[in-house]
Tab-separated table of C-alpha atoms and ligand atoms in Angstrom:
chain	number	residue	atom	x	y	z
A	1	UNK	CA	58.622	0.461	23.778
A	2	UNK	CA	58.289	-2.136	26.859
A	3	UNK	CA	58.197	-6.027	25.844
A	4	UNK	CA	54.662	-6.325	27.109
A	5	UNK	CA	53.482	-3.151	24.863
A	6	UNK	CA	54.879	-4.822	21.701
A	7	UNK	CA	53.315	-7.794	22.161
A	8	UNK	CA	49.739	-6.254	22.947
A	9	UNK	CA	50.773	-4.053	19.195
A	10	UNK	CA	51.944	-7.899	17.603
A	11	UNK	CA	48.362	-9.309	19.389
A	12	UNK	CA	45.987	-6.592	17.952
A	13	UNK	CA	47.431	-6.469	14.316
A	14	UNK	CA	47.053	-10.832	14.570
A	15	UNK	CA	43.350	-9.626	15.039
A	16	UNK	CA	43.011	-7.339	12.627
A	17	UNK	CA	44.690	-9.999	10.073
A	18	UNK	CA	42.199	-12.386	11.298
A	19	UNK	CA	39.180	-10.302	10.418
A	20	UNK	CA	40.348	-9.688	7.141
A	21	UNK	CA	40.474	-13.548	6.352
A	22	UNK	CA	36.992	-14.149	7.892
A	23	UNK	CA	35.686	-11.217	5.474
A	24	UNK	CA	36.663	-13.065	2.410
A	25	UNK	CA	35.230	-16.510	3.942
A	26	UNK	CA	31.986	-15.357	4.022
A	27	UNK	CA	29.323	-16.950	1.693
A	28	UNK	CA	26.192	-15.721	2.087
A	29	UNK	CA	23.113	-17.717	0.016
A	30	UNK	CA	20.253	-15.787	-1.815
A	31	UNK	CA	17.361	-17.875	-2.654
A	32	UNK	CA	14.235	-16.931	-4.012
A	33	UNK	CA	11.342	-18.554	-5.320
A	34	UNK	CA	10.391	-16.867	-9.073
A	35	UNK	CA	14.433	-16.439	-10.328
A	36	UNK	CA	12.975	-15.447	-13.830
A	37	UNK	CA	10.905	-11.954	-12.660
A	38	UNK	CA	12.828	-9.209	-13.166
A	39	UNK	CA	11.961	-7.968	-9.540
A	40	UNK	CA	14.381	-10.871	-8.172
A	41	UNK	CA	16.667	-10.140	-11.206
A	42	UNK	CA	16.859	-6.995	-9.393
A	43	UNK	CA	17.148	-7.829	-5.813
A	44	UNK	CA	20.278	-10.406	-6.711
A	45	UNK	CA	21.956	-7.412	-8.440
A	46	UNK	CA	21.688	-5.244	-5.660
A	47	UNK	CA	22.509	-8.270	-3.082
A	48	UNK	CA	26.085	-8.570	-5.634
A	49	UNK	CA	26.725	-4.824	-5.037
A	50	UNK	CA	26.647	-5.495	-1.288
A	51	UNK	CA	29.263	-8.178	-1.363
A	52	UNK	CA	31.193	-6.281	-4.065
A	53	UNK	CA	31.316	-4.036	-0.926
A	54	UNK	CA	31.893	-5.907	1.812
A	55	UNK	CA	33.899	-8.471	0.176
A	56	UNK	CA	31.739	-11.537	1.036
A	57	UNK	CA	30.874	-14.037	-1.608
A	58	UNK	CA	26.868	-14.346	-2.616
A	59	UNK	CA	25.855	-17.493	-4.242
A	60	UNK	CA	22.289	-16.800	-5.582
A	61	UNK	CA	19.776	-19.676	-5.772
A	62	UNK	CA	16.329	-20.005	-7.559
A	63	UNK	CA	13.696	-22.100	-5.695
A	64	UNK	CA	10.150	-23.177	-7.098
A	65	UNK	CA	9.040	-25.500	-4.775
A	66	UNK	CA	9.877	-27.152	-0.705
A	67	UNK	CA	11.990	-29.717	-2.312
A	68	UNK	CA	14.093	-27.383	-4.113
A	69	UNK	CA	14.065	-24.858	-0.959
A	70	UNK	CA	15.508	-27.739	0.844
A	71	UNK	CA	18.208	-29.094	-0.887
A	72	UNK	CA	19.207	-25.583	-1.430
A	73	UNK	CA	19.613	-25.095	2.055
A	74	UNK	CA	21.676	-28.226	2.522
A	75	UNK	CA	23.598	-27.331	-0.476
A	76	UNK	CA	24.712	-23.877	1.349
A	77	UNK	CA	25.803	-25.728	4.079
A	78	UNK	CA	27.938	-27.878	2.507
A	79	UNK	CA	29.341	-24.575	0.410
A	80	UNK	CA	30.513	-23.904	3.916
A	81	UNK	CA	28.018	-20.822	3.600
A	82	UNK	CA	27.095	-18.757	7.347
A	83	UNK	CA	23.795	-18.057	6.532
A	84	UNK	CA	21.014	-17.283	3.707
A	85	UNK	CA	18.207	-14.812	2.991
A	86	UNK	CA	14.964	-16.569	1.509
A	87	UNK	CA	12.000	-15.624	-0.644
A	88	UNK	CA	10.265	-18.562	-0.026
A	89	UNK	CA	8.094	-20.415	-2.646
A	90	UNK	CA	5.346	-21.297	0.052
A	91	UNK	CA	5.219	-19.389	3.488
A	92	UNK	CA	4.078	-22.536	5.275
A	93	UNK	CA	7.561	-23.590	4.642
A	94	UNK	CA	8.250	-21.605	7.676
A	95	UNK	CA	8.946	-24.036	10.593
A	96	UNK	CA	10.926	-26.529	7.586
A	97	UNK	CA	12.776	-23.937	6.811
A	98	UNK	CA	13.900	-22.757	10.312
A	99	UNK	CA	14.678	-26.467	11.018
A	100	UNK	CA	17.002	-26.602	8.368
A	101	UNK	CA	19.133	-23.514	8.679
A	102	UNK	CA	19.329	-24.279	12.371
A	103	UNK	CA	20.224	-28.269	11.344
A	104	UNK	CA	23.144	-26.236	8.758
A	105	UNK	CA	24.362	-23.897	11.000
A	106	UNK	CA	23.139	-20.890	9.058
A	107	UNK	CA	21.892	-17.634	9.951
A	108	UNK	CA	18.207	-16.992	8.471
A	109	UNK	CA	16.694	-13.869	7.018
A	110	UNK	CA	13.534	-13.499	4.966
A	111	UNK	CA	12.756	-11.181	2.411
A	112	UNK	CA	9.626	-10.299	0.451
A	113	UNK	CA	6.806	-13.422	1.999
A	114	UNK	CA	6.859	-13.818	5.381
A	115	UNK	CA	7.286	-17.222	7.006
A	116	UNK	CA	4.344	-18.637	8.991
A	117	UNK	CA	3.968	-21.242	11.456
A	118	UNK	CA	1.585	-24.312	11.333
A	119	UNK	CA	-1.361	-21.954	12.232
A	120	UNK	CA	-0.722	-19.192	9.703
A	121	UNK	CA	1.254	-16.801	12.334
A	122	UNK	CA	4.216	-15.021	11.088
A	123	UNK	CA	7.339	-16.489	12.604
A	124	UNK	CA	8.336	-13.243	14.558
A	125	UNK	CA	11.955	-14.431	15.464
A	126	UNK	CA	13.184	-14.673	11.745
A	127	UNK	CA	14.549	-11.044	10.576
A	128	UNK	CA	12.492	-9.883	7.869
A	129	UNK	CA	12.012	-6.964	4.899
A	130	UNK	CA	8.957	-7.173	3.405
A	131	UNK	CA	6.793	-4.054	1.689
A	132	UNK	CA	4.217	-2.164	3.433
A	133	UNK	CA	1.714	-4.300	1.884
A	134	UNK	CA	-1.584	-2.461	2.743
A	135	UNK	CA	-0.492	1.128	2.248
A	136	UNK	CA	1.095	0.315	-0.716
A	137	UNK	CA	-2.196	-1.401	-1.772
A	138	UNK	CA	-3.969	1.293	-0.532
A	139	UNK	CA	-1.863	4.019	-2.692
A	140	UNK	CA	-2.800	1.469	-5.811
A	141	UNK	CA	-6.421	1.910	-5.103
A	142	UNK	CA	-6.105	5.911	-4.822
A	143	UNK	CA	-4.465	6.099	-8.153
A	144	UNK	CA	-7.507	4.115	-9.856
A	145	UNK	CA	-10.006	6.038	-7.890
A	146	UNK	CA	-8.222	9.119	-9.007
A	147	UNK	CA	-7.806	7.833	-13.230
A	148	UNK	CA	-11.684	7.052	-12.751
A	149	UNK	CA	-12.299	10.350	-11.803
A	150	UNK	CA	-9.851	12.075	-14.910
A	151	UNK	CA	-11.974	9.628	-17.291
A	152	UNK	CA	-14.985	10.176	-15.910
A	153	UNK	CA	-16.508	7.075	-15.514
A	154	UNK	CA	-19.531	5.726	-13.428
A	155	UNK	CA	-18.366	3.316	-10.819
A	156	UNK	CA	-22.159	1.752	-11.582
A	157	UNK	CA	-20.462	0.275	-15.199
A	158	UNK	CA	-17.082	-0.536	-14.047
A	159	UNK	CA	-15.614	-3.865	-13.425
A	160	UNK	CA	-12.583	-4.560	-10.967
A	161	UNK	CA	-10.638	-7.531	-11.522
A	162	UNK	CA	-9.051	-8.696	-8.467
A	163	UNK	CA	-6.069	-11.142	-9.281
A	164	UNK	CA	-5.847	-12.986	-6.234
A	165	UNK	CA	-3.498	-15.490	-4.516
A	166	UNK	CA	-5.073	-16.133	-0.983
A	167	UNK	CA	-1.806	-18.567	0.255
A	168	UNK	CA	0.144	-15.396	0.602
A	169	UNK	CA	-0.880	-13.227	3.150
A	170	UNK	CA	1.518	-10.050	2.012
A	171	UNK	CA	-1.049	-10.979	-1.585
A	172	UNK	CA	-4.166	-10.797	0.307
A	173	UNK	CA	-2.840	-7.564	2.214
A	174	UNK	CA	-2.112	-5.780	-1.146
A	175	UNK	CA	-4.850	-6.330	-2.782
A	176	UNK	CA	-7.502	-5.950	0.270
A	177	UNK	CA	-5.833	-2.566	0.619
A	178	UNK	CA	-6.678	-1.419	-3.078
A	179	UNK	CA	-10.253	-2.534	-2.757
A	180	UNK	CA	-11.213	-0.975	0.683
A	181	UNK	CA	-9.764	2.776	-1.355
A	182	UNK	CA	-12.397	1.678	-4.096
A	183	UNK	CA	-15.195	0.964	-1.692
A	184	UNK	CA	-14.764	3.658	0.400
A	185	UNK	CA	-14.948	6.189	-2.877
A	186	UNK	CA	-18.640	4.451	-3.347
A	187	UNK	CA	-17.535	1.743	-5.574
A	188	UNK	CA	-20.129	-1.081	-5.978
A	189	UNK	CA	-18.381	-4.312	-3.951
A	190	UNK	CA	-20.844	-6.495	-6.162
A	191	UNK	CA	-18.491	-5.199	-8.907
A	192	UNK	CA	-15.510	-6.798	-7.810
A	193	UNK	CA	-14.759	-9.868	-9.447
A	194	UNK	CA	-12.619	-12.016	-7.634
A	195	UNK	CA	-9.707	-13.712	-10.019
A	196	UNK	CA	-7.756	-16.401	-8.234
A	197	UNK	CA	-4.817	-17.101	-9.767
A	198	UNK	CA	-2.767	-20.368	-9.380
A	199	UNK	CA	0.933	-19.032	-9.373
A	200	UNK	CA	2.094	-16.144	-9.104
A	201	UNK	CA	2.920	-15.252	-12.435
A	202	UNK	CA	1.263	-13.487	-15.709
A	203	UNK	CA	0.236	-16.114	-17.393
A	204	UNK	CA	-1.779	-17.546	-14.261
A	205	UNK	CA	-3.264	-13.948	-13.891
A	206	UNK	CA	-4.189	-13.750	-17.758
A	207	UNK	CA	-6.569	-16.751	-17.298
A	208	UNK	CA	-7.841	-15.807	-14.467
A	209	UNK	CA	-8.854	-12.588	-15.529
A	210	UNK	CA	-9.880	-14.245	-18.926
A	211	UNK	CA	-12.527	-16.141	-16.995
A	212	UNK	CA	-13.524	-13.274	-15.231
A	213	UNK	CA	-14.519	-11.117	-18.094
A	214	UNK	CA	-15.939	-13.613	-20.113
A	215	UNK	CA	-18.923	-13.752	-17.576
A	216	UNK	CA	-19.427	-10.448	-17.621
A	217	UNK	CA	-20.064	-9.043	-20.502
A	218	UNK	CA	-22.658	-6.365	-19.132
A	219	UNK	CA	-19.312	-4.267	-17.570
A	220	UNK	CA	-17.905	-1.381	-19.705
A	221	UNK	CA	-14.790	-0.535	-18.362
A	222	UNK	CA	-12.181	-2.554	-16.615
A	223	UNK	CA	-9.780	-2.084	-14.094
A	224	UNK	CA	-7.374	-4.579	-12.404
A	225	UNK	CA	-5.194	-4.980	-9.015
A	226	UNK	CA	-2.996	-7.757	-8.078
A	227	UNK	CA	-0.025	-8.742	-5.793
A	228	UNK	CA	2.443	-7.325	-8.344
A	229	UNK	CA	2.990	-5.991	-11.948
A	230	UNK	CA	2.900	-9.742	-13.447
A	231	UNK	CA	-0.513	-10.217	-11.932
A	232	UNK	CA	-2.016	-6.897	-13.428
A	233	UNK	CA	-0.360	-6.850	-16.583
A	234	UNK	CA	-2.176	-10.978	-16.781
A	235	UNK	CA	-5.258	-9.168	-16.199
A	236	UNK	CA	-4.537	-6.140	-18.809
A	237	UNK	CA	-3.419	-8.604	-21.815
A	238	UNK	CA	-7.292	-10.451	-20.914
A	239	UNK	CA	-9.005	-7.531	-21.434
A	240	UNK	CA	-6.620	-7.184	-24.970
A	241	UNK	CA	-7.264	-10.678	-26.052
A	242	UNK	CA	-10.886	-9.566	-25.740
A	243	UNK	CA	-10.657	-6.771	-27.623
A	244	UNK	CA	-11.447	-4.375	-25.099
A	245	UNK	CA	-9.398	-1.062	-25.723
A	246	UNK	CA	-6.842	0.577	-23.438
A	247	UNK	CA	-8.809	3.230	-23.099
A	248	UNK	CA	-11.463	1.722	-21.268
A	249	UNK	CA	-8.763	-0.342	-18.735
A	250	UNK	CA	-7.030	0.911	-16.209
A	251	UNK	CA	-4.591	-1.342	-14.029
A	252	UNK	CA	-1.871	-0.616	-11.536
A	253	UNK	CA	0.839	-3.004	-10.264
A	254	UNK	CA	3.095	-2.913	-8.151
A	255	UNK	CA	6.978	-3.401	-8.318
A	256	UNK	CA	7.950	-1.276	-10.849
A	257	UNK	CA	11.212	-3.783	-12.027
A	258	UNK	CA	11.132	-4.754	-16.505
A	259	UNK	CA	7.974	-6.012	-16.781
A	260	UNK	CA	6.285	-2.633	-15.564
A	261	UNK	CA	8.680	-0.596	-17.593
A	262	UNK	CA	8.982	-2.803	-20.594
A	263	UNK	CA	4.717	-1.254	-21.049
A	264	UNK	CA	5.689	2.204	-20.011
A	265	UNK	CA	8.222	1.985	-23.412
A	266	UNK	CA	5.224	0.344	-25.539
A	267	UNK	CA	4.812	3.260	-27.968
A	268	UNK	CA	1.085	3.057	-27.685
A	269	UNK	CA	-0.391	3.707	-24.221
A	270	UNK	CA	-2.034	-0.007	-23.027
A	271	UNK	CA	-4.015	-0.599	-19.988
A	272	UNK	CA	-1.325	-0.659	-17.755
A	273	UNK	CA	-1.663	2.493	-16.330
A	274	UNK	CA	0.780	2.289	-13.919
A	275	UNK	CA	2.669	0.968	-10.527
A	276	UNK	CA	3.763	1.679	-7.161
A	277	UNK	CA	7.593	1.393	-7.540
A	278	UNK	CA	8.966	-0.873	-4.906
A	279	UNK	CA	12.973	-1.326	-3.837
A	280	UNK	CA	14.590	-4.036	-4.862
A	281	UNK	CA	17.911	-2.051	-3.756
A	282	UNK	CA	16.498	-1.740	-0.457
A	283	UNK	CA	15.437	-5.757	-0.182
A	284	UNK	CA	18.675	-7.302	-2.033
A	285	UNK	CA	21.260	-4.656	-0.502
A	286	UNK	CA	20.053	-3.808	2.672
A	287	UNK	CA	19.176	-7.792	3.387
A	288	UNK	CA	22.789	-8.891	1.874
A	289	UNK	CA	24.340	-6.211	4.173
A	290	UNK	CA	22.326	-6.836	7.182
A	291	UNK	CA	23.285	-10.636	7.038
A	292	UNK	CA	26.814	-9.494	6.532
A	293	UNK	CA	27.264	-7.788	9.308
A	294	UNK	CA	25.343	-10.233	11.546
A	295	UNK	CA	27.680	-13.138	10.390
A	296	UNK	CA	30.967	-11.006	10.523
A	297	UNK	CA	30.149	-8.616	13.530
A	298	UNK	CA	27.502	-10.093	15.346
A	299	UNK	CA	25.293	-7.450	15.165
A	300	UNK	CA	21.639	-8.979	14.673
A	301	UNK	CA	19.358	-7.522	12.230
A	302	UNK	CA	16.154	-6.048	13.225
A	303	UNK	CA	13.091	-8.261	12.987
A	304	UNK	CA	10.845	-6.395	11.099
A	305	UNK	CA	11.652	-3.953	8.147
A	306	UNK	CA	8.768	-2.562	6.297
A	307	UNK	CA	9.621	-0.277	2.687
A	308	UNK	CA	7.089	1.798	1.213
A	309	UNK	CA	6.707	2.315	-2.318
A	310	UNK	CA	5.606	5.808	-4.566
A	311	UNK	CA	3.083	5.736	-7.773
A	312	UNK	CA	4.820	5.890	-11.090
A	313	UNK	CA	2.918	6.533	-13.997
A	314	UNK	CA	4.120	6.709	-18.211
A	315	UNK	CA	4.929	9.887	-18.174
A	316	UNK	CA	7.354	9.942	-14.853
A	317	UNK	CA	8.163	5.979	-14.227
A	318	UNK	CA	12.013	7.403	-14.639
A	319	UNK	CA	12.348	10.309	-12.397
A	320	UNK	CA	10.845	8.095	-9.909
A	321	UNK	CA	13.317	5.529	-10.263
A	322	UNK	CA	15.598	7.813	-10.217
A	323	UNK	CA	14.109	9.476	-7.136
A	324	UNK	CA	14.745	5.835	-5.252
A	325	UNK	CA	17.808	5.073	-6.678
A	326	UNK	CA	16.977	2.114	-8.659
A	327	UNK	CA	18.201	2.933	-11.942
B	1	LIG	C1	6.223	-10.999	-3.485
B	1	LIG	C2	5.844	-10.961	-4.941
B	1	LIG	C3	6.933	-10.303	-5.773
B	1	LIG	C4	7.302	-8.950	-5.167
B	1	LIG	C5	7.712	-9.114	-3.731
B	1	LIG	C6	8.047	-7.803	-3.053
B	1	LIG	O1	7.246	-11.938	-3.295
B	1	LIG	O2	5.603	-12.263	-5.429
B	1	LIG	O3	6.488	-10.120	-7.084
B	1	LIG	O4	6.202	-8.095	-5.245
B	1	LIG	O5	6.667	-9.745	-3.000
């Protein structure tokens, strides 16, 4: 072998060796705003597998407010961290939150809420996974329609509770999809009760709902959407606290993590009638790995990644799990 060859071999292996190192430097950050739901539970697990995988470090970060989002971000760039994937407590965060990855030096990703500018636009540049938010709304609506059906009820004597949280616009998608599948099957829109809840959590959606039912006492039976399982299962535990029984309530989440199968194992059948089973192995892994190889590779991640989700009910909540590889 020539001189010239060997050191081209000796210059190439130096390469390799460097990648190697620059594997095991990499810290990506994982903040999201609700750390206590078991959907973020999940995504973080699945965001560890990735960097089990790829040998990058993940440092996982709960955020409830700006102030918290911020220092966060600092605190990643001090960590000597490349870059971070959000779930942002406020969406209007947006420009702030570009501003200070790009002040840090890290890459950005969002996951779950999309960022919006100062007018309410979605920040287009920032990679994002988020759910299919209308079709899976839509697909929450069907299963109601189709449970009202099985029961038969009269639309005239039902009452929908509609947990809302207008500052989210993946919230207002969600839910605006399950009520246009109602109102197109003939159900009364002077029946839907609008229930605005003030975070994003059950006990926020239990007194909204509370509220909502209390002034109507002329509706027989109930049923409930929301943004997610917390928000429904807030609105099922009203009509329980009440006294209304589960037979005459039927809600459906979505999400699909603890929470919705925690009242799948109740041994008595509640309200909760079921969910549209999201992927929190698509959002943690998929984000984690997608950051991964943008920071180690340079391969940018693609801007927009919408999942889709598939109606679980009681009696098959685990082959569908199963079915998405979530358990
Ligand atoms: C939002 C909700 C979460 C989850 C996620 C996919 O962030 O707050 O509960 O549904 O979207």
């Amino acid at each position: 072998m020539g001189h010239w060859k060997r050191a081209i071999l000796a210059g190439a292996a130096m390469l390799l060796a460097v990648g190697a190192a620059e594997a095991a430097d990499v810290k990506i950050g994982f903040i999201v705003k609700q750390p206590e739901e078991p959907w973020f539970q999940d995504e973080w697990k699945f965001a560890q597998a990735a960097a089990k995988e790829k040998g990058f470090t993940l440092i996982e970060i709960g955020a409830e407010d700006g102030e918290k989002v911020q220092s966060a971000i600092d605190n990643l760039g001090a960590q000597g961290a490349q870059g971070f994937i959000i779930c942002t407590p406020d969406v209007k965060l947006g420009p702030g939150i570009v501003a200070k990855a790009a002040a840090n030096d890290l890459k950005l990703m969002t996951v779950d809420d999309r960022l919006v500018d100062n007018s309410g636009q979605p920040l287009e540049d920032v990679p994002h996974m988020g759910i299919s938010a209308t079709k899976i709304g839509e697909a929450v609506g069907q299963a109601i329609v189709d449970e009202m059906k099985v029961r038969g009820w009269e639309m005239s004597e039902v009452g929908a509770i509609k947990v809302s949280y207008d500052q989210l616009p993946t919230a207002v998608d969600r839910v605006t999809g399950a009520t246009s599948v109602l109102e197109k099957a003939g159900f009364p829109a002077a029946n839907i009760f609008n229930a605005p809840q003030a975070k994003t959590d059950t006990e926020a959606a239990l007194n909204a709902a509370t509220t909502v039912i209390n002034a109507h006492p002329e509706i027989k039976h109930w049923i409930a959407v929301g943004l997610n399982d917390e928000a429904v299962l807030g609105a099922v535990r009203a009509t329980e606290g009440v006294g209304i029984p589960a037979s005459n309530v039927i809600g459906v989440g979505i999400g699909g993590a603890e929470s919705a199968i925690n009242e799948f194992k109740k041994p008595a059948e509640t309200g909760f009638f079921g969910t549209v089973i999201i992927s929190p192995k698509r959002h943690g892994y998929e984000t984690a790995a997608n950051m991964y190889d943008w920071i180690a590779d340079g391969k940018e991640p693609e801007k927009l990644i919408l999942t889709s989700g598939q109606l679980a009910k009681r009696s098959d909540y685990e082959a569908v799990r199963k079915d998405l590889g979530i358990n």
